[in-house]
Coordinates of C-alpha atoms in Angstrom, one line a residue:
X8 CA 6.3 105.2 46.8
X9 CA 6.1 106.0 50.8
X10 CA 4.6 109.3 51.3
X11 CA 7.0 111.4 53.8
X12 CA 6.0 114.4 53.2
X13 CA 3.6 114.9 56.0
X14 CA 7.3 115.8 58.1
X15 CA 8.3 118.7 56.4
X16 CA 6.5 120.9 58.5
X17 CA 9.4 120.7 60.8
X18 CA 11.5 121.6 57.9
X19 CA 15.1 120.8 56.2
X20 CA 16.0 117.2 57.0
X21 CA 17.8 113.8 56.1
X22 CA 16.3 111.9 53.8
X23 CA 17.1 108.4 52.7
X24 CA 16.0 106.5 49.5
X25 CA 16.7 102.6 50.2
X26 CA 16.2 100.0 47.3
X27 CA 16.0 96.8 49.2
X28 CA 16.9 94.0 46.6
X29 CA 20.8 95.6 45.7
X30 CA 21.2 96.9 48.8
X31 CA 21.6 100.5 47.5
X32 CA 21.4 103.7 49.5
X33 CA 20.9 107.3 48.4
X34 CA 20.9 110.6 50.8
X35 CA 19.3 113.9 50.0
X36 CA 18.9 117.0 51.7
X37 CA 15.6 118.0 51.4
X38 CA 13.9 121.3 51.3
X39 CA 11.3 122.4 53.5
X40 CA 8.6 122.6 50.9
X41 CA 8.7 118.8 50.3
X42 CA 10.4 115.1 49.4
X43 CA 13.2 115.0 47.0
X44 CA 12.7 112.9 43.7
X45 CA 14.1 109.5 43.8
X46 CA 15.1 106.8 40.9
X47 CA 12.1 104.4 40.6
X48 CA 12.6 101.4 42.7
X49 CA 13.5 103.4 45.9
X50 CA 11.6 103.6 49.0
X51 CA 11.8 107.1 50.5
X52 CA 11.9 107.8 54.7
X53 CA 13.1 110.1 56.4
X54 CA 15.5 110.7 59.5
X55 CA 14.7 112.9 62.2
X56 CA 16.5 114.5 65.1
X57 CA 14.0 115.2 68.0
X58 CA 14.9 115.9 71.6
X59 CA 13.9 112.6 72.9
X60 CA 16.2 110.8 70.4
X61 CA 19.0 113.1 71.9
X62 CA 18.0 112.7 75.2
X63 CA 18.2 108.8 74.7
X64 CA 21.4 108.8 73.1
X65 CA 23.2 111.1 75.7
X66 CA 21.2 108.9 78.8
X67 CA 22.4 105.3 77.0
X68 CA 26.0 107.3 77.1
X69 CA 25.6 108.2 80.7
X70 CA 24.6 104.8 82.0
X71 CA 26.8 102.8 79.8
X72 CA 29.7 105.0 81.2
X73 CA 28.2 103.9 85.1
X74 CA 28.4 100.3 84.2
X75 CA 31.4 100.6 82.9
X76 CA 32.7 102.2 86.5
X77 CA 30.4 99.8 88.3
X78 CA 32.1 96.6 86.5
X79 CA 35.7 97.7 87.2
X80 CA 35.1 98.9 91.0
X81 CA 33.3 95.2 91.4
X82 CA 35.0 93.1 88.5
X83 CA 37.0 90.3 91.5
X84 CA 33.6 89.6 93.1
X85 CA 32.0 89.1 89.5
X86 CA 34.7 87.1 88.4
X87 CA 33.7 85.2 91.3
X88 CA 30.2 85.1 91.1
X89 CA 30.6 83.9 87.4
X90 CA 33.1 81.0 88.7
X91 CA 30.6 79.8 90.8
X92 CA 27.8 79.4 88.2
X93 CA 30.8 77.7 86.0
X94 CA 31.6 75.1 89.1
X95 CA 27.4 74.7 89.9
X96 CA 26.7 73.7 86.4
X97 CA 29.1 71.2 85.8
X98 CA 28.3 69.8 89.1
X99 CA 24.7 69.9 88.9
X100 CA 24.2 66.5 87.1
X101 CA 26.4 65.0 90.0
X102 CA 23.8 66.1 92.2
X103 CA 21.3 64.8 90.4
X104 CA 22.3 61.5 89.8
X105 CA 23.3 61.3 93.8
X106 CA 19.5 62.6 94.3
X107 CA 18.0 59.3 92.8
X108 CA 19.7 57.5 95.7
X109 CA 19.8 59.7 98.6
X110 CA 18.0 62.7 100.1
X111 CA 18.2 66.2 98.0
X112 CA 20.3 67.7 101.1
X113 CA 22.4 64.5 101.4
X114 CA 22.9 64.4 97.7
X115 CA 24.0 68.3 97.8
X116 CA 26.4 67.6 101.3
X117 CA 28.1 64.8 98.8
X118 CA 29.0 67.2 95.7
X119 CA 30.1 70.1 98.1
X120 CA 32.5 67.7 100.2
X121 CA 33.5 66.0 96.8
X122 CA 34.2 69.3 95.4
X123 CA 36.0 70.6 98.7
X124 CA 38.3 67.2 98.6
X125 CA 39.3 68.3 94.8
X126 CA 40.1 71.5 95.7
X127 CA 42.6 70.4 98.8
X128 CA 44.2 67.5 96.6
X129 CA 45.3 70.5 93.8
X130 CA 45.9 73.1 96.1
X131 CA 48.5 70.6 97.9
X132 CA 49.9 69.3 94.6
X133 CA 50.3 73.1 93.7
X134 CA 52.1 74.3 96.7
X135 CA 54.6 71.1 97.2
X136 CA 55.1 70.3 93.5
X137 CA 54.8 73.9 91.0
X138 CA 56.1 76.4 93.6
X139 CA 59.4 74.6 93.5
X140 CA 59.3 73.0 90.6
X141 CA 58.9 76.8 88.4
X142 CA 61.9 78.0 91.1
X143 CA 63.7 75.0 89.5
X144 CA 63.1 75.9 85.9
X145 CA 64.1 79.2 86.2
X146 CA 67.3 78.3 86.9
X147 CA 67.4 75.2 84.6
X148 CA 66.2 76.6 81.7
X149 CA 68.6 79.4 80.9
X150 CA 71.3 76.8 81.7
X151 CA 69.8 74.5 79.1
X152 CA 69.3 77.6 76.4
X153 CA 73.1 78.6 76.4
X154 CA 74.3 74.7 76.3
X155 CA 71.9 74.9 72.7
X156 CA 73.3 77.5 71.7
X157 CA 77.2 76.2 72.4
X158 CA 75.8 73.5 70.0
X159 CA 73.2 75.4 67.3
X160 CA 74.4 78.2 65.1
X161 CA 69.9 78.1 64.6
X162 CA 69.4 78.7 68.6
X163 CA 72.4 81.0 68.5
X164 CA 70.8 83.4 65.8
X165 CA 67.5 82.4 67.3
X166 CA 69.2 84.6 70.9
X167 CA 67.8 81.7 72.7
X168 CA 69.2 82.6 76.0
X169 CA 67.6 85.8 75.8
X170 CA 64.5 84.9 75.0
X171 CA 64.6 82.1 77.4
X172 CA 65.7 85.0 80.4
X173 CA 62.9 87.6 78.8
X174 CA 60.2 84.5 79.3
X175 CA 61.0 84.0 82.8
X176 CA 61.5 87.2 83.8
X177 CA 57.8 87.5 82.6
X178 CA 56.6 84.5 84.3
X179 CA 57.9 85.7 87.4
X180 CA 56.7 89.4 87.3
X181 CA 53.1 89.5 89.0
X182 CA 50.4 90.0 87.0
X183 CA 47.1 92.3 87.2
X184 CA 45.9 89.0 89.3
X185 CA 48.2 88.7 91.9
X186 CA 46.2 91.2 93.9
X187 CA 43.3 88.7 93.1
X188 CA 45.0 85.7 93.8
X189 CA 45.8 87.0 97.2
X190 CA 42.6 87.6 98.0
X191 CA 41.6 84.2 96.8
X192 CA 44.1 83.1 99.1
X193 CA 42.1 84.1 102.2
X194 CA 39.8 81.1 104.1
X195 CA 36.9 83.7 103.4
X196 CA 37.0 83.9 100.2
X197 CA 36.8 80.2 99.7
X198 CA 33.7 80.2 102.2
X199 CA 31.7 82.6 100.3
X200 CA 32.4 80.6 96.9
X201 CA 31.6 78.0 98.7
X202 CA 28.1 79.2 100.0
X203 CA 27.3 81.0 96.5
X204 CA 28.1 77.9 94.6
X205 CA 25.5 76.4 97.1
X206 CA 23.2 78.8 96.5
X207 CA 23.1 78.3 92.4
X208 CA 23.2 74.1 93.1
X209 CA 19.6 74.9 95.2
X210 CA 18.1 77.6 93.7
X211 CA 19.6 77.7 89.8
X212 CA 17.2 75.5 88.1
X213 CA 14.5 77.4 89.7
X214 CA 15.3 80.7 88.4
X215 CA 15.7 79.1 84.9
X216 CA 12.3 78.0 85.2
X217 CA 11.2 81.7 86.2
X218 CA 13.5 83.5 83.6
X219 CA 11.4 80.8 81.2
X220 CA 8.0 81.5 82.4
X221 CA 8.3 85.4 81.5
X222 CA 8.4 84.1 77.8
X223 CA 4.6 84.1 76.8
X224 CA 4.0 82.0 73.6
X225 CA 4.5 78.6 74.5
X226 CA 6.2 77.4 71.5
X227 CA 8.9 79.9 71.8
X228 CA 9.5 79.1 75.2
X229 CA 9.2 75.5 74.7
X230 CA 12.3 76.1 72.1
X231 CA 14.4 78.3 74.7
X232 CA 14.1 75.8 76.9
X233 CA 15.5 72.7 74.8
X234 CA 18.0 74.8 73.6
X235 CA 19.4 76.1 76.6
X236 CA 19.5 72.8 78.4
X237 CA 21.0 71.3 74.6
X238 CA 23.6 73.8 75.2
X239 CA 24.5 73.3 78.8
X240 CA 25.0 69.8 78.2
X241 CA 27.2 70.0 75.5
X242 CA 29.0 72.7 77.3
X243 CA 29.4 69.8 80.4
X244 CA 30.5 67.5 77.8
X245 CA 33.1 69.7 76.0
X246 CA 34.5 70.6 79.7
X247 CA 34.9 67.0 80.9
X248 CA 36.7 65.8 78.0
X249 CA 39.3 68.7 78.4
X250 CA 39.9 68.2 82.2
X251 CA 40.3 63.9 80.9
X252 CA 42.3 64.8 78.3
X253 CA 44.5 67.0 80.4
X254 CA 44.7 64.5 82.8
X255 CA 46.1 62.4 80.1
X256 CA 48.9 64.5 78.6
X257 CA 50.1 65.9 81.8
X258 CA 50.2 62.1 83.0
X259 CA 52.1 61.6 79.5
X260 CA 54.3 64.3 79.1
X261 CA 55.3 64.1 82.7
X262 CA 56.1 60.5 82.7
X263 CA 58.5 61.0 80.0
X264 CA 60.2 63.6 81.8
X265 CA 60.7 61.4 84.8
X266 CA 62.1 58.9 83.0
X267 CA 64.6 61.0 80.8
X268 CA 65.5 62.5 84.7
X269 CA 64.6 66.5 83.2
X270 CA 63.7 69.0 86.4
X271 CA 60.4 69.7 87.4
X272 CA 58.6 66.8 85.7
X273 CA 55.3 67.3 87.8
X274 CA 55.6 71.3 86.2
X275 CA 56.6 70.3 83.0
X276 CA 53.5 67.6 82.2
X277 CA 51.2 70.6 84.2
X278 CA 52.4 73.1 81.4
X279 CA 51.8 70.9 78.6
X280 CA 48.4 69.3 79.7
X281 CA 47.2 72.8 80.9
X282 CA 48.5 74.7 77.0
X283 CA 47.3 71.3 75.4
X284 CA 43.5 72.2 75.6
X285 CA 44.3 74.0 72.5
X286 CA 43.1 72.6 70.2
X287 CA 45.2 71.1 67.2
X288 CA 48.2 72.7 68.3
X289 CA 48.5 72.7 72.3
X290 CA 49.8 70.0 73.1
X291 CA 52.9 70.5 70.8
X292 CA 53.7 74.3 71.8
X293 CA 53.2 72.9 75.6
X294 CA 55.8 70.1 75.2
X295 CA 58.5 72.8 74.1
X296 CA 59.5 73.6 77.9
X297 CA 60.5 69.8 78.7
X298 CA 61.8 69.5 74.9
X299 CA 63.9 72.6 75.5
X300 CA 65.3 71.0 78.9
X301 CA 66.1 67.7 77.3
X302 CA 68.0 68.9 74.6
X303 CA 70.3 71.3 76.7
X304 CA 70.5 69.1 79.6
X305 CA 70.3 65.7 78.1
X306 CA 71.3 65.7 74.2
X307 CA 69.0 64.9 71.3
X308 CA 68.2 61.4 71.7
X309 CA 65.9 62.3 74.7
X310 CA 64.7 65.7 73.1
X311 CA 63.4 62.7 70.1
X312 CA 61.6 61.0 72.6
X313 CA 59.9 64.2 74.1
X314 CA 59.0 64.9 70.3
X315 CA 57.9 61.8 69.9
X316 CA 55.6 61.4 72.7
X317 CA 54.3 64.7 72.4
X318 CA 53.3 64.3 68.3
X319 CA 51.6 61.2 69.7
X320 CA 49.6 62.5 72.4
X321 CA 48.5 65.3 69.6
X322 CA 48.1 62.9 66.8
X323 CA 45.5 61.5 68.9
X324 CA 44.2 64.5 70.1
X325 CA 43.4 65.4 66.9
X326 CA 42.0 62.0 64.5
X327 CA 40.4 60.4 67.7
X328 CA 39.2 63.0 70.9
X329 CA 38.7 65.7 68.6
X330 CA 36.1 64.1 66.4
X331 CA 34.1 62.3 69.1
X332 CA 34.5 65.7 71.1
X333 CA 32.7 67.6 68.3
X334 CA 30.0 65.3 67.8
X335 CA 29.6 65.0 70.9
X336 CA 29.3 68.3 72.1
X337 CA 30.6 71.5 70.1
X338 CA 33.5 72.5 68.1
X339 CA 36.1 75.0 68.8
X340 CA 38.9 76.4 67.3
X341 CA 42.3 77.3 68.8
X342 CA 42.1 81.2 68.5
X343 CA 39.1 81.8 70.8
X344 CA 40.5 79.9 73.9
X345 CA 44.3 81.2 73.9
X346 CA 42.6 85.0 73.2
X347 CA 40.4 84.2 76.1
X348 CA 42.4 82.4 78.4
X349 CA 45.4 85.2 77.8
X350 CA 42.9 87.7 79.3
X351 CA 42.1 86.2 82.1
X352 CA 45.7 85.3 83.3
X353 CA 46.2 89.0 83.0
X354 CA 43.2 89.9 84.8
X355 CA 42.5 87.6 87.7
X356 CA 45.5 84.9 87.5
X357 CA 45.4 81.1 86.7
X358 CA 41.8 81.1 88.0
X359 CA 40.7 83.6 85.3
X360 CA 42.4 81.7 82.3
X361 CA 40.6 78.5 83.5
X362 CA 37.2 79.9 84.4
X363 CA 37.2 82.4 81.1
X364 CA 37.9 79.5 79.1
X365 CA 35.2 77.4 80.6
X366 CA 32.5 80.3 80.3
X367 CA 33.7 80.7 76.4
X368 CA 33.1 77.0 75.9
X369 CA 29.2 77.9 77.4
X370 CA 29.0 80.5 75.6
X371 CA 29.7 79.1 71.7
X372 CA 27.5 75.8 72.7
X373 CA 24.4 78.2 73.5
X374 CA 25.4 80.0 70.4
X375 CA 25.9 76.8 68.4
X376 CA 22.2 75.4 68.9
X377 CA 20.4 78.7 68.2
X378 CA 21.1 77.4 64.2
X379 CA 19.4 73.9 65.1
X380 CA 15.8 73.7 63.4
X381 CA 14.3 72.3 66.7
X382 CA 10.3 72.6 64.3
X383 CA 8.7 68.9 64.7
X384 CA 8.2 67.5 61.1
X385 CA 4.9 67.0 59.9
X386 CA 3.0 63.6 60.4
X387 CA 3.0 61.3 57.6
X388 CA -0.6 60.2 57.8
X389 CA -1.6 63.9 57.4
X390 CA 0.1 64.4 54.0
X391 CA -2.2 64.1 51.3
X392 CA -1.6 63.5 47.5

């Protein structure tokens, strides 16, 4: 047994007897004159309160309290600062493969004008297509609601219309991110992404080297390393097969509501592409806006064909991207991403729900390949019978 009492000069304290094997815990009070007696089995220590542990605990307190201050006074420009790593990583390998052909500061020129083309075409799509096209639906839908409800005792007991008016009302009512939005807004503000972006597509690989080179052991680091690049590719994989596969079902779900003539359709394919990258079940609950629309508006033979070209898009989503998505990269459940992309809408807008999703999908690929047994397998010739 562990000898503890050479503390008891300090007197009455907490002691705990700890039998490792069943996980079993006993607590004593013990007199100043020495260690209780414990069951055999047991392995005695003892728990003391000095004024250095109290002084930790209530400094620990006090700074976690300033950081807590710190990240709320400063949370927009660290949202920003975290987008900006997002957008350098995923366009790092473009740089790289461009560097192969071209000069390094040609190659980087290339991906920032590339990426400042993107940005334009969406931005332009957003402000002549979804400003009027959400206007549109929030006049449409509630129109579309009470015709179902004329028609459906279900939709009638369901209070469509009210729910209908109560989601609107909510989509329309600014969130904790319209302040944030505004500011994105501003010419700055895109500048200084801009130039940080920059800054991450020059100089992040070398601080990953330098964060490496403070690990000592070589093996260890040697690990780290495979693992964290094994991890950011996968996270570049994951990412590029949801922005392609929302590509896809906007592209689908939109078409369909061109042709059945429904409002909006550039919003409604948006909606479901953008809830689709949830997986299993997104790209159904995304399609309910145009399916709601085509069977107050249009009847159920088009509400069918929104049905049926939304169980199709998911069916596939499902037995043929999903699979070669997590073999490919890293699997993910719905939960995490609709948690995670909720928070961010309320917190810094559309740009918080996209860029908090994106960082989540990092995040479970670097935690995904700290299980991977990375420890080279012995050489044949060296085994001997």
């Amino acid at each position: 047994m562990h000898d503890c009492r050479r503390g008891r000069r300090f007197g009455c304290g907490l002691w705990i007897a700890h039998r490792v094997r069943h996980r079993q815990y006993l607590t004593f009070v013990a007199e100043p004159n020495g260690a209780p007696r414990v069951p055999p089995g047991f392995r005695l220590f003892r728990i003391r309160v000095t004024p250095g542990s109290v002084a930790l605990v209530l400094g620990a307190s006090v700074l976690a309290v300033l950081l807590r201050n710190a990240f709320v006074a400063a949370h927009r420009q660290i949202g920003w600062a975290v987008a900006c790593v997002i957008v350098a990583s995923l366009l790092a390998p473009l740089a790289d493969l461009l560097d192969k052909r071209m000069p390094r500061w040609l190659a980087l020129l290339v991906t920032m004008l590339s990426l400042a083309v993107m940005t334009v075409v969406v931005w332009g799509a957003i402000i002549v297509n979804v400003q009027d096209g959400l206007s549109t639906l929030g006049n449409e839908a509630p129109r579309a609601a009470a015709s179902l409800e004329r028609r459906s005792e279900m939709a009638k007991d369901f209070r469509l219309v009210e729910r209908v008016n109560s989601l609107i009302a909510t989509v329309r009512r600014p969130s904790q991110g319209t302040a944030v939005g505004q500011a994105v807004g501003a010419a700055g503000t895109y500048f200084v992404c801009g130039i940080l972006t920059l800054f991450f597509l020059i100089y992040g690989p070398r601080m990953l080297r330098s964060a490496f080179a403070q690990i000592r052991d070589p093996g260890r680091r040697t690990r780290i390393e495979r693992r964290t690049g094994l991890a950011m590719q996968n996270g570049r994989r994951y990412i590029v097969a949801a922005i392609a596969q929302t590509v896809v079902v906007s592209a689908g779900i939109g078409l369909a509501s061109w042709a059945l003539s429904l409002p909006a359709p550039f919003v409604l394919g948006a909606l479901a592409g953008t809830v689709g990258l949830v997986p299993t079940l997104g790209v159904l609950v995304g399609s309910l806006p145009a399916l709601l629309l085509a069977a107050g508006l249009n009847g159920w033979r088009d509400a069918v064909i929104v049905v049926g070209a939304a169980v199709v898009l998911q069916a596939v989503e499902v037995l043929v991207v999903r699979k070669r998505v997590d073999r490919a990269s890293v699997h993910i459940g719905p939960a995490l991403p609709a948690i995670v992309a909720l928070l961010g809408y309320e917190l810094y807008g559309i740009g918080g729900a996209m860029y908090g999703a994106a960082g989540l999908v990092f995040l479970i690929a670097w935690l995904d390949v700290l299980g991977i047994d990375d420890t080279p397998a012995p050489d044949v010739g060296d085994v001997r019978t």
